[in-house]
mmCIF file as gemmi writes it, N, C-alpha and C atoms, coordinates in Angstrom:
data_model
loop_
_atom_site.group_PDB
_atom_site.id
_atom_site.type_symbol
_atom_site.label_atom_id
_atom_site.label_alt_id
_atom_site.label_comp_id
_atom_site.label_asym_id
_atom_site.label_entity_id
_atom_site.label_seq_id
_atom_site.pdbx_PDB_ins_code
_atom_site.Cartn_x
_atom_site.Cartn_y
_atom_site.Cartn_z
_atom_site.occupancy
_atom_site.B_iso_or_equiv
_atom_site.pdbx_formal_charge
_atom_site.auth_seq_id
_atom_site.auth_asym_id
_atom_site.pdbx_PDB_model_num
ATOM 1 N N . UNK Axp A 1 ? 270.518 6.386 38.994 1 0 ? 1 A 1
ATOM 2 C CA . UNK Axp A 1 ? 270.813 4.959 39.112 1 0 ? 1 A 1
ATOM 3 C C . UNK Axp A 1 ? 269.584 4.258 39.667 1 0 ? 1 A 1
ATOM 4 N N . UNK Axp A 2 ? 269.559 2.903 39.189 1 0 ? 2 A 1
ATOM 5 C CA . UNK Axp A 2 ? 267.746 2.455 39.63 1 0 ? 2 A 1
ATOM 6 C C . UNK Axp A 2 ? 267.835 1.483 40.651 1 0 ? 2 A 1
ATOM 7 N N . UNK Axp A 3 ? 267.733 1.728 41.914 1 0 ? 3 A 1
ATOM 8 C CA . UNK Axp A 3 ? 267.9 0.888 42.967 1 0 ? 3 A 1
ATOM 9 C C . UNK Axp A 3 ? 267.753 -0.427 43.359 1 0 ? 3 A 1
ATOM 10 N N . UNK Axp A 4 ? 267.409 -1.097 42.122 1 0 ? 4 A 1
ATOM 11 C CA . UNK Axp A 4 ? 267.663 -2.187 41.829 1 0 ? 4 A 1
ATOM 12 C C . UNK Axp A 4 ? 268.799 -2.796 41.308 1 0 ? 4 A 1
ATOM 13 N N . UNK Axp A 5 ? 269.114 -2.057 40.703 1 0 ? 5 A 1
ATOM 14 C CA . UNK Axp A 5 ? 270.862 -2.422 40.112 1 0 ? 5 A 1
ATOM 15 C C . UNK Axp A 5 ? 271.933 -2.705 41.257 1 0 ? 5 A 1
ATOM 16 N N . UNK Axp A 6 ? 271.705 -1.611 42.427 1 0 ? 6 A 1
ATOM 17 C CA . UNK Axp A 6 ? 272.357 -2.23 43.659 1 0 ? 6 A 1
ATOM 18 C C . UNK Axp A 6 ? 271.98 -3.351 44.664 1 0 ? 6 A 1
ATOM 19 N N . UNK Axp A 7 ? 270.95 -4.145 43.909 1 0 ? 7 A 1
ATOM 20 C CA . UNK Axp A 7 ? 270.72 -5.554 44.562 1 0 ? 7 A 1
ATOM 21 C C . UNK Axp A 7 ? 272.074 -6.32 44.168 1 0 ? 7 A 1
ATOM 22 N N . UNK Axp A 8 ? 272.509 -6.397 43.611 1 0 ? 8 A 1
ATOM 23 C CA . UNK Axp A 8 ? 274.344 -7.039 43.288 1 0 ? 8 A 1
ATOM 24 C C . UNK Axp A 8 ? 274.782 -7.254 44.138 1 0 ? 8 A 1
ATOM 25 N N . UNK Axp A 9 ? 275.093 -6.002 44.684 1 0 ? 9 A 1
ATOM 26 C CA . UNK Axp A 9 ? 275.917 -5.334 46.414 1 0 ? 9 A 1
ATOM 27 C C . UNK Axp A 9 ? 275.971 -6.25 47.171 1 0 ? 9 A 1
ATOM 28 N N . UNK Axp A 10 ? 274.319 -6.131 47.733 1 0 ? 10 A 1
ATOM 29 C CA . UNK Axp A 10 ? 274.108 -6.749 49.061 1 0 ? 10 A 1
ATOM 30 C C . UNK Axp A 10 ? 274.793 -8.142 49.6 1 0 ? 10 A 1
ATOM 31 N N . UNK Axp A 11 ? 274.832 -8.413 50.734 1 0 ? 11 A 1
ATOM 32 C CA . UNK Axp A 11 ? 275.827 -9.288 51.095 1 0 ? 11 A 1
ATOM 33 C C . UNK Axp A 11 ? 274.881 -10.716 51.363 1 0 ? 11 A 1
ATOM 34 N N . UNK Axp A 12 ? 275.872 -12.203 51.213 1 0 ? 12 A 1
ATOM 35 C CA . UNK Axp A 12 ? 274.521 -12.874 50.869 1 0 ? 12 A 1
ATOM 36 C C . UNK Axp A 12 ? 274.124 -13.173 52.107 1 0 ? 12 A 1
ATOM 37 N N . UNK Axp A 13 ? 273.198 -13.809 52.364 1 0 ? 13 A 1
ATOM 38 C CA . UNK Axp A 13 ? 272.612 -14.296 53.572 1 0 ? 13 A 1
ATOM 39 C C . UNK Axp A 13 ? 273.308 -15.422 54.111 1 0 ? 13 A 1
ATOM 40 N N . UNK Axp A 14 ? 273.979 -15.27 55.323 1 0 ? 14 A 1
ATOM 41 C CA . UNK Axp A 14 ? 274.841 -16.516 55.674 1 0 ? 14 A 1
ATOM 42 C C . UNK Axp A 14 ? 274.295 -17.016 57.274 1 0 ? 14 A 1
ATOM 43 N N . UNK Axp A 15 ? 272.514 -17.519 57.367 1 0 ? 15 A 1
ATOM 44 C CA . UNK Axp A 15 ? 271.983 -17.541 57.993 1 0 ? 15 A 1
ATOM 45 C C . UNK Axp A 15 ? 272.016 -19.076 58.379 1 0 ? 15 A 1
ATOM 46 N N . UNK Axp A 16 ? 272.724 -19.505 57.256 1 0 ? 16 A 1
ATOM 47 C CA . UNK Axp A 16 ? 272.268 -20.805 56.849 1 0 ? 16 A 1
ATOM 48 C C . UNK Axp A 16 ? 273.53 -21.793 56.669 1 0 ? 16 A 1
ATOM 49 N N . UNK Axp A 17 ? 273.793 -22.64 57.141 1 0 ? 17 A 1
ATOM 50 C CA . UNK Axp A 17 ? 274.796 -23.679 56.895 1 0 ? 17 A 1
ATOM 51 C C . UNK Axp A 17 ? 275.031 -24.122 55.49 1 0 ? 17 A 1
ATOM 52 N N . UNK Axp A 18 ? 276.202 -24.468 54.898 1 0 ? 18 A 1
ATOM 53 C CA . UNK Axp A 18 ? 276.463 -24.819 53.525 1 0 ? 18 A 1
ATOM 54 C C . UNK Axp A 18 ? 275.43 -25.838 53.588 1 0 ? 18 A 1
ATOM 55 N N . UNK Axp A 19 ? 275.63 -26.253 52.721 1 0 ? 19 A 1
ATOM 56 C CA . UNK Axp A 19 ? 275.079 -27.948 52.361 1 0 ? 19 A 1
ATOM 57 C C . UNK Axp A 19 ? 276.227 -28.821 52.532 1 0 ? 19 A 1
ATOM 58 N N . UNK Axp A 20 ? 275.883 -29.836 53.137 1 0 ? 20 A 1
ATOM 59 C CA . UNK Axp A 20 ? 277.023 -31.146 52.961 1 0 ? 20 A 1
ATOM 60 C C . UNK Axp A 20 ? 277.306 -31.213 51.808 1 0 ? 20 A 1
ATOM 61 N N . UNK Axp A 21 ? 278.696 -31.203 51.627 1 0 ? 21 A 1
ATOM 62 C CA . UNK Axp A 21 ? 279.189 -31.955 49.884 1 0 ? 21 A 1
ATOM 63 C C . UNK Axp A 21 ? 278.752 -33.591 49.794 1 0 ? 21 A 1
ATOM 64 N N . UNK Axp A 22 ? 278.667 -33.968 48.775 1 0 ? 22 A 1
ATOM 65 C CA . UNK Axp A 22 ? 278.407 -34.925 48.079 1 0 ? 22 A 1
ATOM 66 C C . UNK Axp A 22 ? 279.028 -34.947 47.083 1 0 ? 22 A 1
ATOM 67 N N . UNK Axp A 23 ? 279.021 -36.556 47.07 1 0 ? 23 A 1
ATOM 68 C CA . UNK Axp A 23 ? 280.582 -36.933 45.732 1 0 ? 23 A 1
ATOM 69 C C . UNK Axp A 23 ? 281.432 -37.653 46.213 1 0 ? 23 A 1
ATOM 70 N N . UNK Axp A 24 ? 282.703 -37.492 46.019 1 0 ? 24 A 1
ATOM 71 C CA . UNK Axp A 24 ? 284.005 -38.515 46.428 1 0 ? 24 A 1
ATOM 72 C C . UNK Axp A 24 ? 284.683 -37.935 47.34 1 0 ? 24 A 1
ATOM 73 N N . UNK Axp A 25 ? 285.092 -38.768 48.22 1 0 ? 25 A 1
ATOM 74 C CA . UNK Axp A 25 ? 285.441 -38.178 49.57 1 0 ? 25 A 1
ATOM 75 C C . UNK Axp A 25 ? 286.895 -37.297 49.253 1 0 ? 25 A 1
ATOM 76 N N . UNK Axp A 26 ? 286.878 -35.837 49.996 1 0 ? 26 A 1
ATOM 77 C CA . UNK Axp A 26 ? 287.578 -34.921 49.265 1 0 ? 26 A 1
ATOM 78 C C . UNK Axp A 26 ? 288.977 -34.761 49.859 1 0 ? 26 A 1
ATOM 79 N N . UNK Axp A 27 ? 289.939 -34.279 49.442 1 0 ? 27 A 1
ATOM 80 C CA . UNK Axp A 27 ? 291.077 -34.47 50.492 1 0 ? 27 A 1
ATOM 81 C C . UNK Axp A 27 ? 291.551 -33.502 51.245 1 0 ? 27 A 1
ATOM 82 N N . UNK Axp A 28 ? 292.017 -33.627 52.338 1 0 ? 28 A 1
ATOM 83 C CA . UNK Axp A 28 ? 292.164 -32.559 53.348 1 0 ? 28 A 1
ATOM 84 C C . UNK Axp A 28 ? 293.71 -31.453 52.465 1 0 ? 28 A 1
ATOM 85 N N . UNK Axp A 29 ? 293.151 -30.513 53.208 1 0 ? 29 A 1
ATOM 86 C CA . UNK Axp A 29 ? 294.263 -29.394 52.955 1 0 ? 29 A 1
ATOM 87 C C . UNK Axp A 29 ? 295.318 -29.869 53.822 1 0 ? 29 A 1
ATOM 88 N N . UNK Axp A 30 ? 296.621 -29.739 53.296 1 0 ? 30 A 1
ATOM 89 C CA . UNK Axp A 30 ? 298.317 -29.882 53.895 1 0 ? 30 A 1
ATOM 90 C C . UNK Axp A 30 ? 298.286 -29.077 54.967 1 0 ? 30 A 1
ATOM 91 N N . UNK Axp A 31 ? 297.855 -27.661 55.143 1 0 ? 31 A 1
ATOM 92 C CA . UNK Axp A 31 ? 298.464 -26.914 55.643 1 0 ? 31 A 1
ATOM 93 C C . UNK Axp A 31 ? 296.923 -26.908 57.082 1 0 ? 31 A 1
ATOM 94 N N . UNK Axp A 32 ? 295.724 -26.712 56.631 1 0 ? 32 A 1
ATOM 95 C CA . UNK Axp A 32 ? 294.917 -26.018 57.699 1 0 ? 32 A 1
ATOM 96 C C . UNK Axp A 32 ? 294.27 -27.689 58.553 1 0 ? 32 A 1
ATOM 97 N N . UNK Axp A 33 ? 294.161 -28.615 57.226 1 0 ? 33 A 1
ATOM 98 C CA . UNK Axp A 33 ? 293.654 -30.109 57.213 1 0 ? 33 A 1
ATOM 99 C C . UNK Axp A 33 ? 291.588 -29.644 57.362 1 0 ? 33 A 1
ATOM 100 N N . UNK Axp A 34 ? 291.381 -28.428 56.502 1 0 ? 34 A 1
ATOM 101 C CA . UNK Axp A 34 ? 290.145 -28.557 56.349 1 0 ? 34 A 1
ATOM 102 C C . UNK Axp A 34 ? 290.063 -29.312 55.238 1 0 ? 34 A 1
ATOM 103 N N . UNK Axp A 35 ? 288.701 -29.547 54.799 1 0 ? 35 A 1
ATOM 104 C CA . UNK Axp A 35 ? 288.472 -29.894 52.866 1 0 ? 35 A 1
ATOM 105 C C . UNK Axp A 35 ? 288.519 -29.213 52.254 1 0 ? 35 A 1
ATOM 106 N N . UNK Axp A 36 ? 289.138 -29.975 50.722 1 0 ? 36 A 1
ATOM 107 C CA . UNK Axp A 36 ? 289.323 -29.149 49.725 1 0 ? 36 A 1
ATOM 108 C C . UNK Axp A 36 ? 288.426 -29.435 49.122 1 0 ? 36 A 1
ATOM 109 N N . UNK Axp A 37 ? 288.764 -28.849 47.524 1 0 ? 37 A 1
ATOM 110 C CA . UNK Axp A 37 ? 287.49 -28.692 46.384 1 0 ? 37 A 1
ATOM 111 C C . UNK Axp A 37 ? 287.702 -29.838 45.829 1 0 ? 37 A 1
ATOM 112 N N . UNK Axp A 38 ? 289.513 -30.802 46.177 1 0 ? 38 A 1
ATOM 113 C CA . UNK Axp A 38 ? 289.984 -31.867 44.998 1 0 ? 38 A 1
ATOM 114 C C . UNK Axp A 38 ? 289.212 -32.941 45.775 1 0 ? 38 A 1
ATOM 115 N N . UNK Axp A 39 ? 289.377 -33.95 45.199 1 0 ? 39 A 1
ATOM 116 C CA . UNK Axp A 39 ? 289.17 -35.611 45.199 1 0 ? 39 A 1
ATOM 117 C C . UNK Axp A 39 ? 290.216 -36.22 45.825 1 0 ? 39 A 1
ATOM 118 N N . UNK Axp A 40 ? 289.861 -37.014 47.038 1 0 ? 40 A 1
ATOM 119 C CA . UNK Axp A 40 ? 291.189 -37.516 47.426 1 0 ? 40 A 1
ATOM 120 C C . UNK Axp A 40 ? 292.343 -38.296 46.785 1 0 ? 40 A 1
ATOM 121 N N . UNK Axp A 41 ? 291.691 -38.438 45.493 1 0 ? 41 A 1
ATOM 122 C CA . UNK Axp A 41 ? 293.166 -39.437 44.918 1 0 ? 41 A 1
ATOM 123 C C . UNK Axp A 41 ? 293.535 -38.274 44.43 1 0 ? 41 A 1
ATOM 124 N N . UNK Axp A 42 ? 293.575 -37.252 44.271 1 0 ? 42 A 1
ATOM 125 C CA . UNK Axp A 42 ? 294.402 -36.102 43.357 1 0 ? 42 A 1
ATOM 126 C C . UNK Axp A 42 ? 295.574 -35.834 43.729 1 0 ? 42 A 1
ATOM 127 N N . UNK Axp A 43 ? 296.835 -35.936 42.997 1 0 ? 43 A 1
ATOM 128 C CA . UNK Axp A 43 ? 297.952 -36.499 43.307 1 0 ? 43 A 1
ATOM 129 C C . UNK Axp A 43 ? 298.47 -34.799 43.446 1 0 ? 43 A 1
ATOM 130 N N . UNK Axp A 44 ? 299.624 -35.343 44.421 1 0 ? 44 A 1
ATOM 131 C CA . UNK Axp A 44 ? 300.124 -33.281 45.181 1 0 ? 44 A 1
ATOM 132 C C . UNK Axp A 44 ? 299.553 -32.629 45.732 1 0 ? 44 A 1
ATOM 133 N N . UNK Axp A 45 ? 300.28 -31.5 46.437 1 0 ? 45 A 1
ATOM 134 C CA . UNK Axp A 45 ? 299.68 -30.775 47.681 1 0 ? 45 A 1
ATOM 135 C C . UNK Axp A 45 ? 298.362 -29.926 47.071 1 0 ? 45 A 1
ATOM 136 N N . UNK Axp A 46 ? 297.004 -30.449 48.109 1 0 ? 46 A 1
ATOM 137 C CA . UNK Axp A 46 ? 295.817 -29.748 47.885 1 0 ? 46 A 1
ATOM 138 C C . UNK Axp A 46 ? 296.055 -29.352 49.044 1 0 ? 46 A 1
ATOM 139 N N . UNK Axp A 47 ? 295.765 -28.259 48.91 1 0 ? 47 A 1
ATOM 140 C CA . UNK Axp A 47 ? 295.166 -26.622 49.519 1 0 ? 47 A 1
ATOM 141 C C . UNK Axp A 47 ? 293.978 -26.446 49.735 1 0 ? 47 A 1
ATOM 142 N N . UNK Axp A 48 ? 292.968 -25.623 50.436 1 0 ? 48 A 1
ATOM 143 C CA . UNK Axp A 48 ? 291.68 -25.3 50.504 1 0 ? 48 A 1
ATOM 144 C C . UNK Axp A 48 ? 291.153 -24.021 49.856 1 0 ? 48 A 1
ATOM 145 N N . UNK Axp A 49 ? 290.419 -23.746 49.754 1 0 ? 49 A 1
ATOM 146 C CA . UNK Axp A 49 ? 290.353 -22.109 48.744 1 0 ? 49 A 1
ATOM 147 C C . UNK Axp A 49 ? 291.034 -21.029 49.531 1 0 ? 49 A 1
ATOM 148 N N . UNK Axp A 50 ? 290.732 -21.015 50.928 1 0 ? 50 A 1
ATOM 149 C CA . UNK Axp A 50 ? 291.298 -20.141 51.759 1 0 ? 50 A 1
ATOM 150 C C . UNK Axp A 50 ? 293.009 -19.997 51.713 1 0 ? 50 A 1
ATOM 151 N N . UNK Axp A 51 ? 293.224 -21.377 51.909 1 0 ? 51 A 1
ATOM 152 C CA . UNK Axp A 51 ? 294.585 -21.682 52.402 1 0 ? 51 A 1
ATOM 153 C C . UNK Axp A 51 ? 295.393 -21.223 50.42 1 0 ? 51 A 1
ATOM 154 N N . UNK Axp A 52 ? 295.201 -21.778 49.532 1 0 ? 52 A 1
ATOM 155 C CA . UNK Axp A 52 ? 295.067 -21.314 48.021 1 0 ? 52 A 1
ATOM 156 C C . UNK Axp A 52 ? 295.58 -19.98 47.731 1 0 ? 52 A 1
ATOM 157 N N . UNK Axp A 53 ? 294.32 -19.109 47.842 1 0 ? 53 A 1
ATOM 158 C CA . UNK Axp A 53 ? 294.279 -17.42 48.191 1 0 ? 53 A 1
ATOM 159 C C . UNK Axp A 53 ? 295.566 -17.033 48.844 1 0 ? 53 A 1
ATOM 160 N N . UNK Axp A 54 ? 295.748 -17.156 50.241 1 0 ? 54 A 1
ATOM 161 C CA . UNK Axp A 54 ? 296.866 -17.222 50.851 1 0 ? 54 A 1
ATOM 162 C C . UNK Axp A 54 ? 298.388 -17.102 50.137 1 0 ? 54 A 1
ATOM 163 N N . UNK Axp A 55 ? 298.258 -18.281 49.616 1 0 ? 55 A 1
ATOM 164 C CA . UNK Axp A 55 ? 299.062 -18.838 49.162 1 0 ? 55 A 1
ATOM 165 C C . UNK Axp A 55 ? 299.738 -17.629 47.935 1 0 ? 55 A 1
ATOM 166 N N . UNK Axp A 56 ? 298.67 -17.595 47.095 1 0 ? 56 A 1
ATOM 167 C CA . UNK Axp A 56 ? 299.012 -17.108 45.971 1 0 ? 56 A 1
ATOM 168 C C . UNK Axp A 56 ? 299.039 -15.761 46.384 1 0 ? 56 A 1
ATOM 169 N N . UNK Axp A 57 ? 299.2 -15.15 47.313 1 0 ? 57 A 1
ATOM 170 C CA . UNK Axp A 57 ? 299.001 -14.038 47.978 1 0 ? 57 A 1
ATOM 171 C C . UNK Axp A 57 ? 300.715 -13.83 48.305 1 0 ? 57 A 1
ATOM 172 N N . UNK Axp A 58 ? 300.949 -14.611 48.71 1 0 ? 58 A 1
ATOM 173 C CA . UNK Axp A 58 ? 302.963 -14.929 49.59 1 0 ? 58 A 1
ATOM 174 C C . UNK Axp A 58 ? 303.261 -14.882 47.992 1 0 ? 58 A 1
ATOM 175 N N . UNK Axp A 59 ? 302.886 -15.53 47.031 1 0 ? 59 A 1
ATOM 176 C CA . UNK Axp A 59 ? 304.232 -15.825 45.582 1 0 ? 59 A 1
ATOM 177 C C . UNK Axp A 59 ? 304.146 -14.637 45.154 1 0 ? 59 A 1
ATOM 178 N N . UNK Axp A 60 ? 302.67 -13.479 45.008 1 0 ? 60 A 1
ATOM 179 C CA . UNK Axp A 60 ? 302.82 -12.512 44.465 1 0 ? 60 A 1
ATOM 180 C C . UNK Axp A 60 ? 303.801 -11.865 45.243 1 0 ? 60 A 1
ATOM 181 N N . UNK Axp A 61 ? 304.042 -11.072 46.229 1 0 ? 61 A 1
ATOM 182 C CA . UNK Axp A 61 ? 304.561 -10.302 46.963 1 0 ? 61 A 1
ATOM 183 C C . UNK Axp A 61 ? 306.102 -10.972 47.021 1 0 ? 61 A 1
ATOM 184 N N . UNK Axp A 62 ? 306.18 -12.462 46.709 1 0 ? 62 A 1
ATOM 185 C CA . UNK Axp A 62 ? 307.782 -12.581 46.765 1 0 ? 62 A 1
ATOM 186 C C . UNK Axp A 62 ? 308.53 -12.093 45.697 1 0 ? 62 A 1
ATOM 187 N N . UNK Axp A 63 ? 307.746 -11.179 44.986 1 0 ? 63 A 1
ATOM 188 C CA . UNK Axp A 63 ? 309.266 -11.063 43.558 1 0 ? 63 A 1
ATOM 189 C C . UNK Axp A 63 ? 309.368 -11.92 42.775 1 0 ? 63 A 1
């Protein structure tokens, strides 16, 4: 295997602060009230990716 191929792997560098979003002011998550990925006029419950995951995490396991 050519030890470059396991550059993929490595974990990224989180040395560094996101970047501020830019764009239309985004709307808070229902549940944690961080930001989401939606647009605040986006009509119904936005979620955050975390809170999302979660989420879809509880419907699988309910049956």
């Amino acid at each position: 295997m050519d030890e470059d191929s396991a550059d993929h792997c490595a974990a990224p560098d989180r040395t560094t602060a996101p970047a501020p979003r830019s764009g239309p002011p985004y709307a808070d998550c229902v549940l944690c009230q961080e930001p989401t990925e939606y647009a605040a006029s986006t009509p119904g419950i936005t979620l955050c990716p975390v809170c999302e995951w979660q989420e879809a995490q509880r419907s699988a396991c309910s049956g």
